[in-house]
Coordinates of C-alpha atoms in Angstrom, one line a residue:
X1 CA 76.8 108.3 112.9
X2 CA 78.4 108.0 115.7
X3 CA 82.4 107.0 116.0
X4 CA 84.2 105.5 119.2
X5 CA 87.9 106.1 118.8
X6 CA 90.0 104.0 120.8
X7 CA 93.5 105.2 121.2
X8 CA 93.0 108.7 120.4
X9 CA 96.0 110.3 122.1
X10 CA 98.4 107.8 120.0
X11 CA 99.7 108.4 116.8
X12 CA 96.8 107.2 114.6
X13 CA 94.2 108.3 116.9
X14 CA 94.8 111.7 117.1
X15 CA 94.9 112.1 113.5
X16 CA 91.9 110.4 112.4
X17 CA 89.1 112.3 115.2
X18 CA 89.5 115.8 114.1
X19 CA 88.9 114.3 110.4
X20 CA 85.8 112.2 111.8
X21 CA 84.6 115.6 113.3
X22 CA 85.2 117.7 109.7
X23 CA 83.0 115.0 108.0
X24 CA 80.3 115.8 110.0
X25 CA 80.6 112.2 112.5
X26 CA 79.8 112.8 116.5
X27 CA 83.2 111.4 118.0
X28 CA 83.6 110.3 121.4
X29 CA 87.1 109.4 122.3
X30 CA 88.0 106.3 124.9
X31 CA 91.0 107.1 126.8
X32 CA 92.6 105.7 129.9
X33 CA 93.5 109.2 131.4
X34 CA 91.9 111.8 129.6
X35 CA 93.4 114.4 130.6
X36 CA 96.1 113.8 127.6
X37 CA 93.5 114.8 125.4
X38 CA 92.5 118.2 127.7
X39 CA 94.8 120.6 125.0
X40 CA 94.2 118.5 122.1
X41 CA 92.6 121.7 119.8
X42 CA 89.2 119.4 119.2
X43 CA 88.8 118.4 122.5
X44 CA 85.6 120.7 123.0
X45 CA 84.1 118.9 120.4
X46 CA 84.1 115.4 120.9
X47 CA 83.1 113.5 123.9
X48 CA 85.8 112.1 125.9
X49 CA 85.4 108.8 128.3
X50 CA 87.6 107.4 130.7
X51 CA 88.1 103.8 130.0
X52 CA 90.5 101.2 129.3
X53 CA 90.2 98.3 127.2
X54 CA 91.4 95.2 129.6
X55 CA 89.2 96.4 131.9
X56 CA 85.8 95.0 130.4
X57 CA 83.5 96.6 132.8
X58 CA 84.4 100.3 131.6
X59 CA 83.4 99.0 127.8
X60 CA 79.5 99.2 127.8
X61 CA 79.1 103.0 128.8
X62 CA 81.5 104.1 125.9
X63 CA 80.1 102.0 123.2
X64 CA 76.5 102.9 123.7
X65 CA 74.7 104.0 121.2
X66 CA 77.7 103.8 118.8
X67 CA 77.9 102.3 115.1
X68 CA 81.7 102.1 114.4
X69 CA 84.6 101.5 116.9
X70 CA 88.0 102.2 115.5
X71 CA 90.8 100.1 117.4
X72 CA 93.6 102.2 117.3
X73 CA 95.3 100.8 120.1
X74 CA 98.7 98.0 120.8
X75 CA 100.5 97.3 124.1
X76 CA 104.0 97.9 121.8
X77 CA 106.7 98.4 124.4
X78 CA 104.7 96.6 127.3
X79 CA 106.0 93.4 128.8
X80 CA 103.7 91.0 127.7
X81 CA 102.4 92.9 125.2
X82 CA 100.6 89.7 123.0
X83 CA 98.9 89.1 126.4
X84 CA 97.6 92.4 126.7
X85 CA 96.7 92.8 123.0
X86 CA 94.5 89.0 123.3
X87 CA 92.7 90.4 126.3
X88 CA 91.6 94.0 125.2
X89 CA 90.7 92.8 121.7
X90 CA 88.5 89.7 123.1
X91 CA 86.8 92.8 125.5
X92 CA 86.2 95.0 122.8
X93 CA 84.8 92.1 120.5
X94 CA 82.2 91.2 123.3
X95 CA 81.2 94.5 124.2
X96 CA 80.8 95.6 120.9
X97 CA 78.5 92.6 120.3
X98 CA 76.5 93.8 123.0
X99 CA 76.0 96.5 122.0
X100 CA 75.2 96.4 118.6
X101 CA 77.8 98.4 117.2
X102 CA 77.8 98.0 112.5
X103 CA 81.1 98.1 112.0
X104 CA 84.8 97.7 113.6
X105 CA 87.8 99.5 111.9
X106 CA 90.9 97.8 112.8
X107 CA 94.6 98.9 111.7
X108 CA 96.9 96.4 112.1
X109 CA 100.3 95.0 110.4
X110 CA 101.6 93.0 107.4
X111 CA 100.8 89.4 107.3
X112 CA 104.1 88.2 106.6
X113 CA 104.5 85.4 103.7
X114 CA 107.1 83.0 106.2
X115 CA 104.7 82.0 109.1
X116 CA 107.4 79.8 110.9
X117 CA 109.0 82.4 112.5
X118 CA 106.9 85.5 112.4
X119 CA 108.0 88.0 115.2
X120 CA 105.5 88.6 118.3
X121 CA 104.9 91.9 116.8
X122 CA 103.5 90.5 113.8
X123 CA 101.8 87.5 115.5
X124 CA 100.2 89.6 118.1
X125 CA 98.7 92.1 115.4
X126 CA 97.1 88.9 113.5
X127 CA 95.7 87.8 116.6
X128 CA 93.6 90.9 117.6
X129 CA 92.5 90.7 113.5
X130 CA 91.4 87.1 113.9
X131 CA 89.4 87.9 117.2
X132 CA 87.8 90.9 116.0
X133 CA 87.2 89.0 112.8
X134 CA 85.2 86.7 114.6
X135 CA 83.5 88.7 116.7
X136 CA 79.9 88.9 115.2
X137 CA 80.4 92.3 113.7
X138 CA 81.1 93.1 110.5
X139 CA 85.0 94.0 110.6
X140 CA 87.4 95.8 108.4
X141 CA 91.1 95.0 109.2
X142 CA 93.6 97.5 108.1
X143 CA 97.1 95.9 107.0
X144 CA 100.0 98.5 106.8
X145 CA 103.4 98.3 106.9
X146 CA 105.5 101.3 107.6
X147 CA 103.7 104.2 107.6
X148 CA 105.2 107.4 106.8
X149 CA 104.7 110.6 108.5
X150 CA 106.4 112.3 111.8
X151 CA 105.1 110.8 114.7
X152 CA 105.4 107.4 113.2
X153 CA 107.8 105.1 114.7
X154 CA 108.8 103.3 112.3
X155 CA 109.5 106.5 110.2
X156 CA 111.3 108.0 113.5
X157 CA 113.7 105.0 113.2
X158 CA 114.2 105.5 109.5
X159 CA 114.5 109.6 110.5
X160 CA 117.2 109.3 113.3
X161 CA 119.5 106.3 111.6
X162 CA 119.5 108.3 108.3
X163 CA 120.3 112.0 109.8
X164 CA 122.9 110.6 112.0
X165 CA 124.7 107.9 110.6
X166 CA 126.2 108.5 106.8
X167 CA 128.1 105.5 107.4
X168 CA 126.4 102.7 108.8
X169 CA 127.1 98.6 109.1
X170 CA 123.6 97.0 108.7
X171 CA 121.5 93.5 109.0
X172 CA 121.1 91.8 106.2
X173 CA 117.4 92.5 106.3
X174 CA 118.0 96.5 105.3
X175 CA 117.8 94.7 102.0
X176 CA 114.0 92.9 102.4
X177 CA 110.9 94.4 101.0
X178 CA 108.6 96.9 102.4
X179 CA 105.7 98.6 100.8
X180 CA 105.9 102.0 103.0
X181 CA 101.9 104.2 103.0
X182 CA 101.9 107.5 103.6
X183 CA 99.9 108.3 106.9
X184 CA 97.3 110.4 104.8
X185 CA 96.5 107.4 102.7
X186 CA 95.9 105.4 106.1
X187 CA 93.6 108.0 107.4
X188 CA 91.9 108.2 104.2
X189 CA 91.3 104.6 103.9
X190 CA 90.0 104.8 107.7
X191 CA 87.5 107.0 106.9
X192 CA 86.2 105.4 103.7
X193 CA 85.8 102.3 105.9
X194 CA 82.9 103.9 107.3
X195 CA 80.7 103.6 104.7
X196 CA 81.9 100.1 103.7
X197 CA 79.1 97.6 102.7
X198 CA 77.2 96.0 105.9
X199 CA 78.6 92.3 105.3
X200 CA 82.1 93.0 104.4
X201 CA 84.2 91.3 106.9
X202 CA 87.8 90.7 106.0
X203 CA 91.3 91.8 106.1
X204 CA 92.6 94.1 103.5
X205 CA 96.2 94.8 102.4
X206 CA 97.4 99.1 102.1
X207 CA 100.6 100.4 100.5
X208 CA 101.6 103.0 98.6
X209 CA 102.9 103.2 95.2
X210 CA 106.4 102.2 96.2
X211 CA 108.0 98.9 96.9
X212 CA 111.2 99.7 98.5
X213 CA 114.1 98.3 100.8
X214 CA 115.2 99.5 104.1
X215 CA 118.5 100.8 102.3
X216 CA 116.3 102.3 99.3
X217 CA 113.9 104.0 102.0
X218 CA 117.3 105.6 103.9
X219 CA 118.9 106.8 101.0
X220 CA 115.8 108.5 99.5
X221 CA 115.0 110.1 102.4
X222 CA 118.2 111.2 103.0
X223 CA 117.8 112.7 99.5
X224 CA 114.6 114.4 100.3
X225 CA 115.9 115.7 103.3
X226 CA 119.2 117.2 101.5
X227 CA 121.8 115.3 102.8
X228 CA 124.5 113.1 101.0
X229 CA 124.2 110.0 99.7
X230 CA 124.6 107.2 102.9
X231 CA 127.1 104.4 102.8
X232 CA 125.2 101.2 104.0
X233 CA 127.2 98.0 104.7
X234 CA 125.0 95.1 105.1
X235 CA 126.6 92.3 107.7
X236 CA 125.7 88.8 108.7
X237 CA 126.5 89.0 112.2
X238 CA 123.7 91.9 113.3
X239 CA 120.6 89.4 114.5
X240 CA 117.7 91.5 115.0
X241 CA 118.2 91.3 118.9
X242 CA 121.7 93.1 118.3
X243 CA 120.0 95.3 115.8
X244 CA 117.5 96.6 118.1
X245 CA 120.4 97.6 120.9
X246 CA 122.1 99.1 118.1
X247 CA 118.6 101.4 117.4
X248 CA 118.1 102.2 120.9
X249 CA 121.7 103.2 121.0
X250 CA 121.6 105.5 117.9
X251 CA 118.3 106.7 117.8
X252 CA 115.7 108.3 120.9
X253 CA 113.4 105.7 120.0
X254 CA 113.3 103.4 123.3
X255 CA 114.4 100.0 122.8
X256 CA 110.9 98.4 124.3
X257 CA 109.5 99.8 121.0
X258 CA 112.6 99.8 118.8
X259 CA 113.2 95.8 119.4
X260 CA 109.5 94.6 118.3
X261 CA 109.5 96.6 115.3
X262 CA 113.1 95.4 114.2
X263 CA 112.4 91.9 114.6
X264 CA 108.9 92.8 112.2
X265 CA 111.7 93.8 109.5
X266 CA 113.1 90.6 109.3
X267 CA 110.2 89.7 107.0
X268 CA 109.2 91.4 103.5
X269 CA 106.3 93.6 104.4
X270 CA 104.6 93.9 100.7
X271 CA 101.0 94.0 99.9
X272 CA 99.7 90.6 98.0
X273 CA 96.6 92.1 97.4
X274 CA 94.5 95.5 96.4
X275 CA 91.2 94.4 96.9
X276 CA 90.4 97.6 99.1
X277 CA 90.4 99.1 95.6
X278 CA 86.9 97.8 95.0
X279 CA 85.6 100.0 97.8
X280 CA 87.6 102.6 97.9
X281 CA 89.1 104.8 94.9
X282 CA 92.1 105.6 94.8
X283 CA 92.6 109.4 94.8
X284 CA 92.6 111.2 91.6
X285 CA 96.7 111.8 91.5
X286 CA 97.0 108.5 92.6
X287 CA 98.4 107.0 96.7
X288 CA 101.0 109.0 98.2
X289 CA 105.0 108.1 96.6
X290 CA 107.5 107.9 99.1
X291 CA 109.2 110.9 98.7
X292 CA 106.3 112.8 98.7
X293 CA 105.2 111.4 102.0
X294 CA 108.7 112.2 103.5
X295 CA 108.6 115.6 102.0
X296 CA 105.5 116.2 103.8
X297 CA 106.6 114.8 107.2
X298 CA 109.7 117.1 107.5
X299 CA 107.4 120.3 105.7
X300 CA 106.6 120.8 109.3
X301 CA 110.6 122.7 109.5
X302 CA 108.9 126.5 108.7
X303 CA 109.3 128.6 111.4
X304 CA 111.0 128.5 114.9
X305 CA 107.7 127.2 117.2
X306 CA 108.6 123.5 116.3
X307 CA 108.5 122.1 119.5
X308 CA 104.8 123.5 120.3
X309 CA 103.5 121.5 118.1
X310 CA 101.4 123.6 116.0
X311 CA 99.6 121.7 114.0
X312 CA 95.4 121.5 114.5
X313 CA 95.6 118.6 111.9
X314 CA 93.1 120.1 110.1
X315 CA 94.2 119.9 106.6
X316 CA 94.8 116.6 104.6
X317 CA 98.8 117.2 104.6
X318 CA 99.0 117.9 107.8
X319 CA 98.6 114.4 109.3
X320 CA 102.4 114.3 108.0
X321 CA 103.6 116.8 111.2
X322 CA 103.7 116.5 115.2
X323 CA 101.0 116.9 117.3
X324 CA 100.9 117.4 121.1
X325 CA 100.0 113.9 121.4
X326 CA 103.0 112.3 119.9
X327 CA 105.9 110.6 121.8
X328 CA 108.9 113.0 123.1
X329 CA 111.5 111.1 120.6
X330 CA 109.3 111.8 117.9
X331 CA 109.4 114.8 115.2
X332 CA 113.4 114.8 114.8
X333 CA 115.8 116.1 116.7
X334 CA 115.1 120.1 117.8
X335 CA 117.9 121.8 120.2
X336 CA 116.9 124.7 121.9
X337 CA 118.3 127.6 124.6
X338 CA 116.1 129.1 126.4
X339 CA 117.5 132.7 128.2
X340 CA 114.8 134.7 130.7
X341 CA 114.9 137.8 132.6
X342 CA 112.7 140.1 134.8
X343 CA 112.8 143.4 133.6
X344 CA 112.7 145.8 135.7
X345 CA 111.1 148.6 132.7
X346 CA 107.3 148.7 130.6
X347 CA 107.1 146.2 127.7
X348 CA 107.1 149.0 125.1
X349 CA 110.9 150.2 127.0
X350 CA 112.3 146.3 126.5
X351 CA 110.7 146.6 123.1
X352 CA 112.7 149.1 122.4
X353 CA 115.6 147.5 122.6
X354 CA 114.5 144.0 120.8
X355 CA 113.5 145.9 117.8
X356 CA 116.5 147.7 118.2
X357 CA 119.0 144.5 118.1
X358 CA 121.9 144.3 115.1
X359 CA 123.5 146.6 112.7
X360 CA 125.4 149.6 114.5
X361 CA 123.3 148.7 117.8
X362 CA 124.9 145.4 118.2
X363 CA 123.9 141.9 120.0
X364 CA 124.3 143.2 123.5
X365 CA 127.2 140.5 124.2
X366 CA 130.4 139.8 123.3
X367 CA 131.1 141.7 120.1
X368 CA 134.6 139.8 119.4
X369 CA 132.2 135.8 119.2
X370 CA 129.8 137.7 117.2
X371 CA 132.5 139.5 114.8
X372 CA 134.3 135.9 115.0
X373 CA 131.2 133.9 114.3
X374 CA 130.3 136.5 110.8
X375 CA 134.5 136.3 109.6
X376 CA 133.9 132.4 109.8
X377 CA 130.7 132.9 108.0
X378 CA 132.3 134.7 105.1
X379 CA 134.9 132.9 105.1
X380 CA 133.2 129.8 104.0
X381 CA 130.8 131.7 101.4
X382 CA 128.3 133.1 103.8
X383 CA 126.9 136.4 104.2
X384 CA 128.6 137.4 107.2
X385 CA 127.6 140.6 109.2
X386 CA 128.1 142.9 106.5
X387 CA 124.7 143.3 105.7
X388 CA 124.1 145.3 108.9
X389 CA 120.0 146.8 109.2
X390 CA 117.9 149.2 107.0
X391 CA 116.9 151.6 110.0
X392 CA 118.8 151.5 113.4
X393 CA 115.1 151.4 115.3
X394 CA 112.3 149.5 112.8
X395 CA 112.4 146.2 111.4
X396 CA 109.9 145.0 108.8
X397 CA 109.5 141.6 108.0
X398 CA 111.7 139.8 105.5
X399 CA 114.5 142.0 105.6
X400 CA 117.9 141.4 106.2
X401 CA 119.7 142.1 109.6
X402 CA 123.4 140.9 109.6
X403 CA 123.4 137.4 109.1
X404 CA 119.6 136.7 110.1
X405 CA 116.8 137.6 107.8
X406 CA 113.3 138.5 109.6
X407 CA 111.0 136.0 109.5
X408 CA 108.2 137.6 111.6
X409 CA 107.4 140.4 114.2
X410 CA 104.2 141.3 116.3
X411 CA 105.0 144.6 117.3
X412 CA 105.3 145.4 121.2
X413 CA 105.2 141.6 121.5
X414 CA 107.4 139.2 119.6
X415 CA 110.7 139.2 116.8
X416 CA 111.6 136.0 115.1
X417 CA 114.8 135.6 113.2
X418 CA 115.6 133.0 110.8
X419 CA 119.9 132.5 110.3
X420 CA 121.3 132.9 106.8
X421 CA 124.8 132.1 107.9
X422 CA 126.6 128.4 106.3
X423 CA 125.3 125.6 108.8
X424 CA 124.8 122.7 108.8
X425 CA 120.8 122.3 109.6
X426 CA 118.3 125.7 110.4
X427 CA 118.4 127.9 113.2
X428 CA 116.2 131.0 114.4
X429 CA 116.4 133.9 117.7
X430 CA 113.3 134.3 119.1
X431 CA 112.8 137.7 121.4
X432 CA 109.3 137.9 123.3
X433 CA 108.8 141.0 125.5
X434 CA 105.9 139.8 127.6
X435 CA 103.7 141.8 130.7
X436 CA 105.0 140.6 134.3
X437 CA 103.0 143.0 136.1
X438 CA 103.8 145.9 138.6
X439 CA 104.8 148.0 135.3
X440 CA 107.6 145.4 135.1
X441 CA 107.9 143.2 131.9
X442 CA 109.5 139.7 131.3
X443 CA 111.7 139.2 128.4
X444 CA 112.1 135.3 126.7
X445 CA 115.0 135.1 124.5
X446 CA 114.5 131.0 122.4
X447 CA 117.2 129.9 120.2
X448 CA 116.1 126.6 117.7
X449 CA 118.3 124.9 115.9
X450 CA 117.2 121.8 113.8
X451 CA 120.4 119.9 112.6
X452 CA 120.5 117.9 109.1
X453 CA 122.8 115.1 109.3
X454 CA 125.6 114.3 111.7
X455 CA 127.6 117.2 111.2
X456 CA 124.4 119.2 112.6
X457 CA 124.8 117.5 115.9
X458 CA 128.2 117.8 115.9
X459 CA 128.1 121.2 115.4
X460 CA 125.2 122.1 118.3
X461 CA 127.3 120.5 120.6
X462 CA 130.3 122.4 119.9
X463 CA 128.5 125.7 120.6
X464 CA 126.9 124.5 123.1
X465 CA 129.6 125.9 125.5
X466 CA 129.4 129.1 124.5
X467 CA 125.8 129.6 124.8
X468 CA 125.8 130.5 128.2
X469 CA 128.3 133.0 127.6
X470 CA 126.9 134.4 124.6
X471 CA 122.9 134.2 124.9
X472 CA 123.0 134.7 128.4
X473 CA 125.1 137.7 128.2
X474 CA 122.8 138.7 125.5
X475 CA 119.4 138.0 127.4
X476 CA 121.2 139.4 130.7
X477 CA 122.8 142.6 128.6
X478 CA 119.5 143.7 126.7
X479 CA 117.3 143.5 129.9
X480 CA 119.7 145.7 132.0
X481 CA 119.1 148.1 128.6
X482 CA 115.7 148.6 129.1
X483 CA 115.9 149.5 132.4
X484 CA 118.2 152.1 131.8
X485 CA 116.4 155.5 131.6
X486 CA 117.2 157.3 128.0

């Protein structure tokens, strides 16, 4: 069988085609510049066409010879977005018709109970369900309301407000109903689609276990995530316009996307129906709960290479964490300082020095911040820098060295550290010594730091001065060390 995934370097999209490739289905992946899709970790296994879905004439070559087109795709954040949205679904209904494709998979949005005013977001989702509907071939619309998982952004709003905000005056409609689903359960419901009976042509209502509010959703996660309780305020005056400036404000989520999706809240977003039931099983233990979906999204937080992205989405929990395809804003808030230097020594001589960091050696700058920085630390109940190293020259992973512990070390190459010391959120020192050539070496010195709540944020950017000072002396100290014979 043979899949057409439109949309595959958005947030659904690139989820859902390394899954279609580990069940055995040839993928080829529509995409209007496809070279988004080059460092994708499946990209050598699926075929990838350049297309785009108002432009009809580009449709017949990539739906040749295909059975099932997944529409993945929504102009969200595009002026004239319903436009848009009318046009490419009307396109992909005729093409597909044409080319005799069994089955489209569309995942679309909640069909809200008050039809009077239903935002464009909303209205424009219908739409593209009614046209594909109606398109001749056999369709299966998807209706979800918030979907959980990092990446997500409707999740990324919940993320940001709740981290950042404890306190935090509302619209009344943090109080309406939502039935969130985590993304796992969406892909999994995509997937059983394909093997849906031939004449089943309808819409079908997902959600997970959970019927929550917007205020239940902020303060669970905010459990989840380990921070206190949030006070929530609901107002009258907050329309959804002045809600969605008040988003854009808070959060990184721009407010092209931010507005639509506020204006979507105004309505209760609950499933009347579970009729996909009758097709598909649910799973053994049952959909996804909330807090489970959340505590999946923010498992991703295990070592210091957050921002790379890691993730091959390969397993079923997976889904939950970044990928390289996701937006910028996405994934939570990661701060970084990044030190290098050309050394002017062999990589094993600056790797000398690296493994040779802490404990009697010492950071390499400013002794007084770093004695400073572990007095604080004990002070408020931390481990300080009493704790010095086991051996002044080897490190092993998992011990302790001052107030780090070591998370991991490739020897000659690489020493992670992950901080024990009181703060608010987690933080690791990276040290890479890499080849430059010439007998010459380059050494890349990464600090992370991922905040939890507002008094991480506050506290990253009262440091923040004294990185330069600190870290560069350090990266600046410990490369003028190598260089210097022994």
């Amino acid at each position: 069988m043979r899949c057409l995934v439109t949309g595959a370097t958005g947030y659904i999209g690139g989820r859902l085609a390394p899954r279609l490739l580990a069940e055995g289905r040839a993928v080829r992946c529509l995409a209007r510049t496809p070279g988004r899709l080059r460092d994708v970790p499946w990209a050598a296994q699926v075929e990838i066409v350049e297309g785009d879905l108002r432009r009809a004439e580009t449709l017949p070559a990539a739906m040749r010879g295909v059975d099932v087109v997944y529409y993945l795709v929504h102009s969200l954040g595009q002026a004239g977005f319903e436009a848009a949205d009318r046009e490419a679904a009307t396109n992909v209904a005729a093409a597909a018709r044409e080319a005799g494709v069994r089955r489209i998979v569309y995942l679309g949005g909640p069909e809200p109970t008050d039809t009077a005013a239903v935002s464009a977001h909303l209205r424009s989702r219908a739409e593209v369900a009614r046209i594909l509907l109606a398109s001749g071939v056999p369709t299966a619309v998807l209706r979800a309301a918030v979907i959980i998982g990092s990446g997500s952004a409707s999740f990324e709003m919940l993320r940001y407000l709740t981290e950042r905000l404890p306190v935090m005056v509302t619209p009344r409609w943090v109080r309406n109903r939502i039935q969130p689903i985590a993304v796992r359960d969406v892909l999994q419901y995509l997937l059983a689609c394909l093997d849906l009976p031939a004449g089943v042509n309808r819409a079908f209502d997902i959600g997970g276990p959970d019927v929550l509010t917007f205020t239940d959703m902020m303060q669970r996660y905010a459990a989840v995530a380990g921070l206190r309780r949030r006070i929530v305020v609901p107002v009258r005056p907050l329309t959804p316009t002045l809600s969605s400036y008040w988003v854009g404000l808070v959060t990184p989520v721009p407010n092209r996307i931010a507005r639509p999706l506020v204006e979507s809240l105004v309505h209760e977003a609950v499933a009347h129906e579970h009729d996909i039931a009758r097709y598909v099983p649910d799973p053994p233990g049952g959909l996804t709960g909330f807090d489970a979906a959340v505590r999946l999204a923010l498992a991703k937080v295990r070592d210091a290479d957050v921002e790379t992205r890691w993730s091959t989405a390969s397993g079923p929990d997976a889904a939950a964490e970044p990928l390289p395809t996701d937006p910028q804003w996405s994934g939570g808030s990661v701060y970084t300082d990044v030190q290098e230097r050309r050394v002017a020594a062999t990589v094993p001589e600056l790797w000398r020095v690296i493994e040779g960091v802490g404990g009697e050696n010492g950071w390499y700058s400013f002794p007084l911040a770093w004695a400073v920085r572990g007095w604080l630390d004990r002070l408020v109940g931390g481990v300080g820098l009493r704790r010095g190293r086991r051996d002044p020259h080897r490190l092993r992973v998992g011990e302790a060295l001052d107030f780090w512990r070591v998370e991991e070390i490739v020897p000659g190459e690489l020493l992670r550290l992950r901080a024990e010391m009181r703060l608010p959120g987690r933080a690791w020192l990276e040290m890479r010594a890499e080849p430059a050539g010439d007998g010459q070496s380059r050494y890349v010195q990464r600090a992370v730091f991922l905040p939890r709540g507002l008094a991480g944020h506050a506290y990253w950017a009262a440091v923040t001065p004294f990185h330069t000072v600190v870290f560069g002396g350090m990266a600046r100290n410990i490369a003028h060390h190598a260089e210097t014979p022994r």
